[in-house]
Amino acid sequence: MNSRLDVVARVRGSFVGSLSGAVSIAAHGVAGGGMPPSEGSVVLLLAACAAVGASVAAVRVAGREWLFVVSVLAAGQMIGHTTLALASGHGHGLGLSAPMIAAHLAAIAAAAVLVRSAERACLRALAALSRIALAVLAPLQVDTGTWTAIPVYRAKLSLWLLVAAGAGTRGPPALV
């Protein structure tokens, strides 16, 4: 798989899961959902939204991201609404009032913009971070120049001694 798609899928899954839970609670409060949810219903809502986020993160989408994000946000909010309605014992049951539907639709639109913006921001931040890391961790170019050993003194006498010796500097001695 493409690592870019993996990162985007993880960001999308975490945002969709967390926004589904937060928006479900907020939409219930705005639309007159009654009393705040109990602790048990919040725990059940967290588990349901974590499952939604994990399932969204498992899907790699390469095209039509807007449609996918809107649909999974709608499904996540529907799961969140159903979880809150069943677990907390709201007076309205599973029915949806017009203000609650409007609140959920507005939340889907706003959350979709936030999720897509977070995906792009994450990719840009990771690209900038990788460029910075490559610049910081690159080996330094050190100009040392080339160094060669030049002898200062060369004894010329030793060569003349070898030439003056009986055998000279040619091969092994001849058999006599």
Coordinates of C-alpha atoms in Angstrom, one line a residue:
M1 CA 0.0 0.0 0.0
N2 CA 1.0 3.6 -0.4
S3 CA 2.2 5.1 2.8
R4 CA 0.4 8.4 1.9
L5 CA -2.9 6.6 1.7
D6 CA -2.2 4.8 5.0
V7 CA -1.5 8.1 6.8
V8 CA -4.6 9.8 5.3
A9 CA -6.7 6.8 6.3
R10 CA -5.5 6.8 9.9
V11 CA -6.1 10.6 10.2
R12 CA -9.6 10.2 8.6
G13 CA -10.5 7.3 10.9
S14 CA -9.4 9.1 14.1
F15 CA -11.3 12.3 13.1
V16 CA -14.4 10.5 11.9
G17 CA -14.6 8.4 15.1
S18 CA -14.0 11.3 17.5
L19 CA -16.2 13.7 15.6
S20 CA -19.1 11.2 15.4
G21 CA -19.2 10.9 19.2
A22 CA -18.7 14.7 19.9
V23 CA -21.3 15.7 17.3
S24 CA -23.8 13.1 18.5
I25 CA -23.7 14.5 22.0
A26 CA -23.7 18.1 20.8
A27 CA -26.6 17.6 18.3
H28 CA -28.6 15.9 21.0
G29 CA -28.1 18.9 23.3
V30 CA -28.8 21.5 20.6
A31 CA -31.9 19.8 19.3
G32 CA -33.4 19.3 22.8
G33 CA -32.3 15.7 23.4
G34 CA -33.0 16.1 27.1
M35 CA -30.7 15.5 30.0
P36 CA -27.0 14.9 29.5
P37 CA -26.2 11.2 28.8
S38 CA -25.3 8.9 31.6
E39 CA -21.9 7.5 32.2
G40 CA -22.9 4.1 30.8
S41 CA -24.3 5.6 27.6
V42 CA -21.1 7.7 27.2
V43 CA -18.9 4.6 27.5
L44 CA -21.1 2.8 25.0
L45 CA -21.0 5.8 22.7
L46 CA -17.1 5.8 23.0
A47 CA -16.9 2.1 22.1
A48 CA -19.3 2.6 19.1
C49 CA -17.4 5.6 17.8
A50 CA -14.0 3.8 18.3
A51 CA -15.4 1.0 16.2
V52 CA -16.5 3.5 13.5
G53 CA -13.1 5.2 13.5
A54 CA -11.2 1.9 13.3
S55 CA -13.4 0.7 10.4
V56 CA -12.9 4.0 8.5
A57 CA -9.1 3.8 9.1
A58 CA -9.0 0.4 7.6
V59 CA -10.4 1.6 4.2
R60 CA -8.0 3.2 1.7
V61 CA -9.8 5.7 -0.5
A62 CA -8.0 7.0 -3.6
G63 CA -10.9 8.8 -5.3
R64 CA -14.1 10.6 -4.3
E65 CA -12.9 11.3 -0.8
W66 CA -15.6 13.9 -0.1
L67 CA -18.4 11.4 -0.8
F68 CA -16.7 8.8 1.4
V69 CA -16.1 11.3 4.3
V70 CA -19.7 12.6 4.2
S71 CA -21.2 9.0 4.1
V72 CA -19.0 7.7 6.9
L73 CA -19.8 10.8 9.0
A74 CA -23.5 10.3 8.4
A75 CA -23.2 6.6 9.4
G76 CA -21.1 7.5 12.5
Q77 CA -23.6 10.1 13.6
M78 CA -26.5 7.6 13.0
I79 CA -24.7 5.0 15.1
G80 CA -24.0 7.7 17.8
H81 CA -27.6 8.9 17.8
T82 CA -28.9 5.3 18.0
T83 CA -26.5 4.5 20.8
L84 CA -27.5 7.6 22.8
A85 CA -31.2 7.1 22.2
L86 CA -31.1 3.4 23.3
A87 CA -28.6 3.7 26.1
S88 CA -29.7 6.9 27.9
G89 CA -33.4 6.5 27.7
H90 CA -34.3 9.7 26.0
G91 CA -37.9 10.7 25.8
H92 CA -37.9 10.9 22.0
G93 CA -36.7 7.3 21.5
L94 CA -35.3 6.6 18.0
G95 CA -37.4 9.2 16.3
L96 CA -35.7 12.3 14.9
S97 CA -37.2 15.7 15.1
A98 CA -36.7 18.4 12.5
P99 CA -34.3 20.4 14.6
M100 CA -32.3 17.3 15.4
I101 CA -32.0 16.3 11.7
A102 CA -31.0 19.9 10.9
A103 CA -28.4 19.8 13.6
H104 CA -27.0 16.5 12.4
L105 CA -26.9 17.7 8.7
A106 CA -25.1 20.9 9.7
A107 CA -22.7 18.9 11.8
I108 CA -22.0 16.5 8.9
A109 CA -21.2 19.4 6.6
A110 CA -18.9 21.1 9.1
A111 CA -17.2 17.9 10.2
A112 CA -16.6 16.9 6.5
V113 CA -14.8 20.2 5.9
L114 CA -12.8 19.7 9.1
V115 CA -11.8 16.1 8.2
R116 CA -10.7 17.0 4.7
S117 CA -8.8 20.0 6.0
A118 CA -7.1 17.9 8.6
E119 CA -6.1 15.3 6.0
R120 CA -4.4 18.0 3.8
A121 CA -2.8 19.7 6.8
C122 CA -1.4 16.3 8.0
L123 CA 0.1 15.6 4.6
R124 CA 1.7 19.0 4.3
A125 CA 3.0 18.9 7.8
L126 CA 4.6 15.5 7.2
A127 CA 6.1 16.6 3.9
A128 CA 7.6 19.7 5.6
L129 CA 8.9 17.5 8.5
S130 CA 10.5 15.1 6.1
R131 CA 12.2 17.9 4.2
I132 CA 13.5 19.4 7.5
A133 CA 14.7 16.0 8.7
L134 CA 16.5 15.4 5.4
A135 CA 18.2 18.8 5.7
V136 CA 19.2 18.3 9.3
L137 CA 20.4 14.7 9.0
A138 CA 22.3 15.2 5.7
P139 CA 26.0 14.6 6.1
L140 CA 28.0 17.8 6.1
Q141 CA 30.2 18.6 3.1
V142 CA 33.7 19.2 4.5
D143 CA 36.3 20.6 2.1
T144 CA 39.6 19.2 3.3
G145 CA 41.4 19.5 0.1
T146 CA 43.7 16.7 -1.2
W147 CA 46.8 15.9 0.8
T148 CA 49.8 14.2 -0.7
A149 CA 53.1 13.4 1.0
I150 CA 56.0 15.1 -0.7
P151 CA 59.4 14.0 0.6
V152 CA 61.6 16.8 1.7
Y153 CA 65.0 15.0 1.5
R154 CA 65.9 12.2 -0.9
A155 CA 69.2 10.5 -0.4
K156 CA 70.9 10.2 -3.8
L157 CA 74.0 8.5 -2.4
S158 CA 72.3 5.2 -1.8
L159 CA 71.5 4.7 -5.5
W160 CA 75.2 5.4 -6.4
L161 CA 76.4 2.9 -3.9
L162 CA 74.2 0.2 -5.4
V163 CA 75.5 0.9 -8.9
A164 CA 79.1 1.0 -7.7
A165 CA 78.8 -2.4 -6.0
G166 CA 80.1 -5.4 -7.8
A167 CA 76.9 -6.8 -9.1
G168 CA 75.1 -3.5 -10.0
T169 CA 71.4 -3.2 -9.9
R170 CA 70.5 -5.8 -12.6
G171 CA 69.2 -9.3 -11.9
P172 CA 70.7 -12.2 -9.9
P173 CA 74.4 -13.0 -10.4
A174 CA 75.4 -15.1 -13.3
L175 CA 76.8 -18.6 -12.7
V176 CA 80.5 -18.7 -13.3

